[in-house]
Short mmCIF file of C-alpha atoms and ligand atoms in Angstrom, two decimals:
data_model
loop_
_atom_site.label_atom_id
_atom_site.label_comp_id
_atom_site.label_asym_id
_atom_site.label_seq_id
_atom_site.Cartn_x
_atom_site.Cartn_y
_atom_site.Cartn_z
CA UNK A 1 53.43 57.09 120.76
CA UNK A 2 54.91 54.38 122.98
CA UNK A 3 57.35 52.22 121.03
CA UNK A 4 55.96 48.76 120.53
CA UNK A 5 58.29 46.60 118.44
CA UNK A 6 56.59 43.68 116.72
CA UNK A 7 58.01 40.32 115.70
CA UNK A 8 57.85 39.18 112.11
CA UNK A 9 55.04 36.76 112.96
CA UNK A 10 52.93 39.55 114.39
CA UNK A 11 53.55 41.74 111.35
CA UNK A 12 52.71 38.88 108.99
CA UNK A 13 49.50 38.30 110.94
CA UNK A 14 48.56 41.97 110.58
CA UNK A 15 49.08 41.81 106.82
CA UNK A 16 47.07 38.61 106.50
CA UNK A 17 44.28 40.05 108.58
CA UNK A 18 44.05 43.03 106.23
CA UNK A 19 44.74 41.54 102.79
CA UNK A 20 44.22 37.79 103.11
CA UNK A 21 46.62 35.25 101.70
CA UNK A 22 49.00 37.52 99.76
CA UNK A 23 52.24 36.72 101.61
CA UNK A 24 54.18 33.56 102.36
CA UNK A 25 54.87 32.16 105.80
CA UNK A 26 57.76 34.02 107.49
CA UNK A 27 61.09 32.32 106.81
CA UNK A 28 63.63 32.41 109.62
CA UNK A 29 67.29 31.72 108.99
CA UNK A 30 70.16 32.50 111.38
CA UNK A 31 70.98 35.61 109.35
CA UNK A 32 67.62 36.89 108.21
CA UNK A 33 63.90 36.75 108.75
CA UNK A 34 61.61 37.62 105.90
CA UNK A 35 58.36 36.91 104.16
CA UNK A 36 57.69 36.97 100.44
CA UNK A 37 54.86 38.86 98.82
CA UNK A 38 53.37 36.17 96.62
CA UNK A 39 50.63 38.25 95.00
CA UNK A 40 52.41 41.14 93.27
CA UNK A 41 49.03 42.85 92.65
CA UNK A 42 49.01 43.65 96.34
CA UNK A 43 52.68 44.63 96.69
CA UNK A 44 52.10 48.39 96.69
CA UNK A 45 49.07 48.11 98.94
CA UNK A 46 50.94 45.97 101.47
CA UNK A 47 53.93 48.31 101.46
CA UNK A 48 51.70 51.33 101.90
CA UNK A 49 49.95 49.59 104.76
CA UNK A 50 53.30 48.77 106.42
CA UNK A 51 54.31 52.40 106.17
CA UNK A 52 51.06 53.95 107.34
CA UNK A 53 49.63 51.61 109.97
CA UNK A 54 50.13 52.84 113.53
CA UNK A 55 51.30 49.42 114.69
CA UNK A 56 54.00 48.94 112.03
CA UNK A 57 55.01 52.47 110.91
CA UNK A 58 57.86 51.40 108.63
CA UNK A 59 58.78 54.95 107.73
CA UNK A 60 62.22 54.12 106.36
CA UNK A 61 63.35 51.86 103.50
CA UNK A 62 67.02 51.52 104.25
CA UNK A 63 67.95 49.17 101.44
CA UNK A 64 66.48 47.72 98.30
CA UNK A 65 68.47 45.26 96.27
CA UNK A 66 68.08 42.97 93.30
CA UNK A 67 69.10 39.30 93.33
CA UNK A 68 69.57 36.80 90.53
CA UNK A 69 68.69 33.45 92.08
CA UNK A 70 70.30 31.56 89.22
CA UNK A 71 67.24 29.36 88.66
CA UNK A 72 65.46 31.62 86.19
CA UNK A 73 63.99 33.87 88.84
CA UNK A 74 64.92 37.31 90.09
CA UNK A 75 64.17 38.77 93.51
CA UNK A 76 63.92 42.17 95.04
CA UNK A 77 64.67 42.47 98.75
CA UNK A 78 63.24 45.35 100.74
CA UNK A 79 64.75 46.27 104.10
CA UNK A 80 62.42 48.31 106.23
CA UNK A 81 62.82 50.03 109.55
CA UNK A 82 60.50 51.93 111.79
CA UNK A 83 62.95 54.70 112.53
CA UNK A 84 62.32 56.62 115.73
CA UNK A 85 58.84 55.14 116.24
CA UNK A 86 58.84 51.42 117.09
CA UNK A 87 62.42 50.64 116.12
CA UNK A 88 61.62 47.27 114.59
CA UNK A 89 62.97 46.06 111.29
CA UNK A 90 61.61 43.86 108.53
CA UNK A 91 62.79 42.20 105.37
CA UNK A 92 60.35 41.60 102.56
CA UNK A 93 60.98 39.82 99.28
CA UNK A 94 59.25 39.79 95.94
CA UNK A 95 60.05 37.43 93.08
CA UNK A 96 59.64 37.57 89.33
CA UNK A 97 60.84 35.49 86.42
CA UNK A 98 63.71 36.31 84.05
CA UNK A 99 61.28 36.11 81.11
CA UNK A 100 58.92 38.70 82.59
CA UNK A 101 61.03 40.74 85.04
CA UNK A 102 58.31 43.09 86.26
CA UNK A 103 57.66 44.22 89.80
CA UNK A 104 55.54 47.15 90.97
CA UNK A 105 57.55 50.17 92.08
CA UNK A 106 57.55 51.46 95.65
CA UNK A 107 59.22 54.76 94.71
CA UNK A 108 55.99 56.62 95.46
CA UNK A 109 55.88 55.14 98.94
CA UNK A 110 59.51 55.67 99.96
CA UNK A 111 61.53 58.19 97.95
CA UNK A 112 64.70 56.21 98.74
CA UNK A 113 63.43 53.52 96.42
CA UNK A 114 63.82 55.79 93.40
CA UNK A 115 67.57 55.39 92.92
CA UNK A 116 67.68 51.90 94.45
CA UNK A 117 65.17 50.65 91.91
CA UNK A 118 67.14 52.29 89.13
CA UNK A 119 70.19 50.42 90.38
CA UNK A 120 68.35 47.09 90.44
CA UNK A 121 67.09 47.84 86.94
CA UNK A 122 70.61 48.75 85.81
CA UNK A 123 72.22 45.54 87.12
CA UNK A 124 69.44 42.95 86.88
CA UNK A 125 67.02 44.35 84.33
CA UNK A 126 64.10 44.29 86.73
CA UNK A 127 61.42 46.63 85.39
CA UNK A 128 59.68 48.51 88.17
CA UNK A 129 56.17 49.25 87.00
CA UNK A 130 55.16 52.78 87.92
CA UNK A 131 58.67 54.09 88.58
CA UNK A 132 58.81 57.81 87.70
CA UNK A 133 62.13 57.72 85.84
CA UNK A 134 63.47 54.23 85.18
CA UNK A 135 66.88 54.78 83.57
CA UNK A 136 70.30 53.25 84.13
CA UNK A 137 72.04 54.91 87.06
CA UNK A 138 75.61 53.55 87.20
CA UNK A 139 76.41 51.98 83.83
CA UNK A 140 76.58 54.27 80.80
CA UNK A 141 73.20 54.88 79.16
CA UNK A 142 74.07 52.82 76.09
CA UNK A 143 75.38 49.80 78.02
CA UNK A 144 74.11 46.50 76.71
CA UNK A 145 72.87 43.75 79.00
CA UNK A 146 72.50 43.56 82.77
CA UNK A 147 75.95 42.91 84.23
CA UNK A 148 75.04 41.27 87.55
CA UNK A 149 72.86 38.59 85.98
CA UNK A 150 74.41 35.16 86.32
CA UNK A 151 74.40 34.55 82.57
CA UNK A 152 75.97 37.92 81.67
CA UNK A 153 78.88 37.79 79.23
CA UNK A 154 81.08 40.85 78.70
CA UNK A 155 81.02 42.36 75.22
CA UNK A 156 84.17 42.21 73.09
CA UNK A 157 84.29 45.97 72.59
CA UNK A 158 82.76 49.02 74.19
CA UNK A 159 83.08 52.19 72.07
CA UNK A 160 86.09 50.74 70.31
CA UNK A 161 87.89 49.80 73.56
CA UNK A 162 88.60 46.10 74.01
CA UNK A 163 86.83 44.83 77.13
CA UNK A 164 88.31 41.41 78.10
CA UNK A 165 91.78 41.38 79.65
CA UNK B 1 122.06 71.43 85.93
CA UNK B 2 122.19 71.56 89.68
CA UNK B 3 125.55 73.27 89.24
CA UNK B 4 123.83 76.33 87.81
CA UNK B 5 123.90 78.32 91.03
CA UNK B 6 127.57 77.70 91.65
CA UNK B 7 128.36 78.81 88.11
CA UNK B 8 126.42 82.01 88.62
CA UNK B 9 128.46 82.79 91.68
CA UNK B 10 131.77 82.35 89.90
CA UNK B 11 131.48 84.29 86.69
CA UNK B 12 127.89 84.95 85.80
CA UNK B 13 128.25 83.41 82.35
CA UNK B 14 126.80 80.08 81.43
CA UNK B 15 127.25 78.33 78.16
CA UNK B 16 124.59 75.78 77.43
CA UNK B 17 122.46 74.46 74.66
CA UNK B 18 119.02 76.03 74.26
CA UNK B 19 117.72 72.50 74.18
CA UNK B 20 119.19 71.73 77.59
CA UNK B 21 117.91 74.96 79.04
CA UNK B 22 114.41 74.32 77.74
CA UNK B 23 114.42 70.73 78.92
CA UNK B 24 115.68 71.81 82.32
CA UNK B 25 112.97 74.40 82.75
CA UNK B 26 110.29 71.98 81.62
CA UNK B 27 111.36 69.16 83.86
CA UNK B 28 111.51 71.55 86.81
CA UNK B 29 107.88 72.54 86.43
CA UNK B 30 105.85 69.47 85.58
CA UNK B 31 102.29 70.38 86.38
CA UNK B 32 99.96 67.40 86.64
CA UNK B 33 96.28 67.47 85.85
CA UNK B 34 94.39 67.49 89.14
CA UNK B 35 92.09 64.51 89.17
CA UNK B 36 91.93 61.11 90.83
CA UNK B 37 89.83 58.09 90.02
CA UNK B 38 89.97 55.70 92.99
CA UNK B 39 91.98 54.64 96.04
CA UNK B 40 95.32 55.36 94.33
CA UNK B 41 94.31 59.00 94.24
CA UNK B 42 94.48 59.08 98.05
CA UNK B 43 98.12 58.10 97.83
CA UNK B 44 98.66 60.73 95.16
CA UNK B 45 97.11 63.35 97.45
CA UNK B 46 99.39 62.19 100.25
CA UNK B 47 102.32 62.69 97.89
CA UNK B 48 101.15 66.22 97.18
CA UNK B 49 100.76 66.97 100.88
CA UNK B 50 103.44 68.21 103.21
CA UNK B 51 105.13 64.92 104.17
CA UNK B 52 106.30 64.14 100.66
CA UNK B 53 105.87 67.66 99.33
CA UNK B 54 105.88 67.33 95.56
CA UNK B 55 106.15 71.08 95.26
CA UNK B 56 109.87 70.92 95.99
CA UNK B 57 110.17 69.33 92.53
CA UNK B 58 108.05 72.09 91.00
CA UNK B 59 105.17 69.63 90.70
CA UNK B 60 101.78 70.87 91.78
CA UNK B 61 98.35 70.01 90.44
CA UNK B 62 96.50 72.30 88.08
CA UNK B 63 92.76 72.30 87.76
CA UNK B 64 92.69 72.81 84.01
CA UNK B 65 94.06 70.49 81.33
CA UNK B 66 95.15 73.56 79.38
CA UNK B 67 97.77 74.31 82.03
CA UNK B 68 98.99 70.76 82.62
CA UNK B 69 101.97 68.90 81.22
CA UNK B 70 101.50 65.61 83.00
CA UNK B 71 98.47 63.44 83.53
CA UNK B 72 98.64 61.11 86.54
CA UNK B 73 96.00 58.46 85.98
CA UNK B 74 95.55 57.51 89.62
CA UNK B 75 93.02 54.74 90.01
CA UNK B 76 90.49 52.54 88.32
CA UNK B 77 89.50 53.66 84.83
CA UNK B 78 85.93 52.62 84.11
CA UNK B 79 84.47 52.62 80.63
CA UNK B 80 82.26 55.49 81.64
CA UNK B 81 85.30 57.50 82.73
CA UNK B 82 87.54 56.40 79.86
CA UNK B 83 85.97 58.84 77.43
CA UNK B 84 86.44 61.70 79.88
CA UNK B 85 90.06 60.72 80.49
CA UNK B 86 90.61 60.66 76.75
CA UNK B 87 89.01 64.05 76.27
CA UNK B 88 91.08 65.58 79.08
CA UNK B 89 94.19 64.13 77.51
CA UNK B 90 93.28 65.65 74.17
CA UNK B 91 92.72 69.03 75.81
CA UNK B 92 96.22 69.09 77.28
CA UNK B 93 98.76 71.04 75.28
CA UNK B 94 101.77 69.26 73.86
CA UNK B 95 104.29 68.12 74.88
CA UNK B 96 102.29 66.07 77.38
CA UNK B 97 103.17 63.04 79.44
CA UNK B 98 101.05 60.33 80.98
CA UNK B 99 101.90 58.47 84.17
CA UNK B 100 99.77 55.43 84.88
CA UNK B 101 99.64 54.96 88.64
CA UNK B 102 98.70 51.64 90.20
CA UNK B 103 97.69 48.22 88.97
CA UNK B 104 94.20 49.34 87.96
CA UNK B 105 95.41 51.95 85.51
CA UNK B 106 98.23 49.67 84.34
CA UNK B 107 96.25 46.54 83.58
CA UNK B 108 92.89 46.44 85.36
CA UNK B 109 94.34 45.48 88.74
CA UNK B 110 92.03 43.45 91.00
CA UNK B 111 89.28 43.83 88.39
CA UNK B 112 91.21 42.26 85.54
CA UNK B 113 88.92 39.24 85.28
CA UNK B 114 85.48 40.03 86.65
CA UNK B 115 85.41 43.79 86.25
CA UNK B 116 82.97 44.13 83.39
CA UNK B 117 83.13 47.90 83.72
CA UNK B 118 86.91 48.39 84.11
CA UNK B 119 89.24 49.27 81.25
CA UNK B 120 92.06 46.74 81.47
CA UNK B 121 94.80 49.32 81.26
CA UNK B 122 94.51 53.01 80.49
CA UNK B 123 96.93 52.45 77.59
CA UNK B 124 93.94 51.10 75.67
CA UNK B 125 92.67 54.67 75.63
CA UNK B 126 95.67 57.02 75.72
CA UNK B 127 99.43 56.51 75.26
CA UNK B 128 101.28 55.98 78.54
CA UNK B 129 104.90 57.00 79.17
CA UNK B 130 105.56 55.65 82.65
CA UNK B 131 103.85 52.84 84.57
CA UNK B 132 104.10 52.78 88.35
CA UNK B 133 103.21 49.36 89.79
CA UNK B 134 101.51 48.86 93.14
CA UNK B 135 98.10 48.63 94.73
CA UNK B 136 98.40 51.42 95.64
CA UNK B 137 101.99 52.50 94.97
CA UNK B 138 103.62 54.26 97.91
CA UNK B 139 104.36 57.96 97.52
CA UNK B 140 108.03 57.09 97.02
CA UNK B 141 107.06 54.99 94.03
CA UNK B 142 104.99 57.80 92.55
CA UNK B 143 107.89 60.21 93.02
CA UNK B 144 110.11 57.59 91.34
CA UNK B 145 107.73 57.52 88.39
CA UNK B 146 107.69 61.29 88.14
CA UNK B 147 111.50 61.28 88.17
CA UNK B 148 111.38 58.84 85.27
CA UNK B 149 109.38 61.43 83.36
CA UNK B 150 112.01 64.02 84.27
CA UNK B 151 114.65 61.70 82.84
CA UNK B 152 112.61 61.43 79.69
CA UNK B 153 112.33 65.21 79.35
CA UNK B 154 116.04 65.67 80.04
CA UNK B 155 116.90 63.42 77.11
CA UNK B 156 114.57 65.01 74.59
CA UNK B 157 115.77 66.76 71.43
CA UNK B 158 114.17 69.40 69.24
CA UNK B 159 112.00 67.72 66.68
CA UNK B 160 113.04 64.35 68.08
CA UNK B 161 110.84 61.37 68.48
CA UNK B 162 109.89 60.38 72.03
CA UNK B 163 110.10 56.70 71.18
CA UNK B 164 113.77 57.17 70.25
CA UNK B 165 114.39 58.80 73.62
CA UNK B 166 112.76 55.86 75.35
CA UNK B 167 114.98 53.47 73.43
CA UNK B 168 118.09 55.45 74.38
CA UNK B 169 117.02 55.40 78.04
CA UNK B 170 116.27 51.68 77.92
CA UNK B 171 119.77 51.02 76.59
CA UNK B 172 121.21 52.94 79.54
CA UNK B 173 119.20 51.19 82.23
CA UNK B 174 120.59 48.26 84.17
CA UNK B 175 118.81 44.91 84.01
CA UNK B 176 116.46 44.46 86.94
CA UNK B 177 118.06 41.20 88.09
CA UNK B 178 121.44 42.86 88.51
CA UNK B 179 119.96 45.66 90.57
CA UNK B 180 118.06 43.23 92.79
CA UNK B 181 120.98 40.85 93.24
CA UNK B 182 123.62 43.54 93.64
CA UNK B 183 125.17 43.60 97.07
CA UNK B 184 124.60 46.78 98.95
CA UNK B 185 127.91 48.29 100.15
CA UNK B 186 126.70 48.32 103.76
CA UNK B 187 125.45 44.80 103.45
CA UNK B 188 128.92 43.64 102.36
CA UNK B 189 130.44 45.21 105.49
CA UNK B 190 127.86 43.63 107.68
CA UNK B 191 128.25 40.15 106.30
CA UNK B 192 132.05 40.49 106.63
CA UNK B 193 131.59 41.44 110.25
CA UNK B 194 129.41 38.40 110.81
CA UNK B 195 131.96 36.10 109.15
CA UNK B 196 134.59 37.44 111.46
CA UNK B 197 132.51 36.74 114.52
CA UNK B 198 131.78 33.23 113.39
CA UNK B 199 135.45 32.46 112.79
CA UNK B 200 136.27 34.00 116.14
CA UNK B 201 133.77 31.74 117.77
CA UNK B 202 135.24 28.76 115.99
CA UNK B 203 138.74 29.75 117.05
CA UNK B 204 137.74 30.17 120.64
CA UNK B 205 136.05 26.80 120.48
CA UNK B 206 139.19 25.23 119.13
CA UNK B 207 141.42 26.79 121.73
CA UNK B 208 139.03 25.68 124.43
S1 SF4 C 1 95.52 49.79 92.02
FE1 SF4 C 1 94.67 49.22 94.02
S2 SF4 C 1 94.81 51.09 95.23
FE2 SF4 C 1 95.00 51.69 93.07
S3 SF4 C 1 92.95 52.19 92.39
FE3 SF4 C 1 93.29 50.04 91.91
S4 SF4 C 1 92.48 48.93 93.68
FE4 SF4 C 1 92.75 51.07 94.29
#
């Protein structure tokens, strides 16, 4: 297959053509270009499309991270690359609220997402619906709270050890 | 005790206290537990390697706590690791010594404020005998800390309390300010030499 890198506008157009109005307009900042998946019902379908379609072929999820926006919403950022095929890259975001932190899992689409989603769950408490094994990955199993949330306060004691300095 | 060999050569008879002999043999074979927790461990490995060669002091890492006398806590102690560190410490046979290496193990280091997962000092988990400051401490500093443990062992008595030994050692030590401010013998020479030159210059100026 001849490599044919696409711009974010072209990719967004492909997604719109297939699924309709499920993503936002592409946002372009000096450091990043991304679009947000507004209809989470379609998140898995869009991701699967991005991986499988001949024109996009995003066969590699090279990073997945959680974000606490500080305004009562959480985000997940997906970094995709078409490794060895087209060579283009893409950033996709998905948002959820702190009250209902649920986002469909993409672990079945890219195996990399398995541990990355566990990490985002560990630090931000984002529940990935459909994840095969959603447990804490870095903090101890019995850790309380999600430490990278903006409103996180350290506990006084952990297993009898004083936590604050 | 470094005179042992010369004594052997002269008469072959040594009179010593059993206590001293035991202490000497123990301080000449301090075997640390072989584990590292973070960046400080790299410096500890460098100290073990050929440049600094800890083995010349009889110090070389053992892979089992059952065979170790010294635990070098080299690096950041997280809450997850703290329980393991504690268990390893409990598995070591007595008498055992703990050296806390680096700011992280001493007091939380760079993570003292925002490190939700870092134990702010390994002494919250196990008793520490010697603290080595630094981030990371240089190998010389680690060797200095290990020599402090040797000092501690040298002073120990049968059935004695280690805290008493520490108090005795503290009484012997010089106050830090004096050591820092003390003039180095070479430095004194040098400054004298400089004075001379300055006066010479003044003299020549006057004569001119
Ligand atoms: S004291 Fe510094 S060098 Fe040592 S483990 Fe902590 S951060 Fe790393």
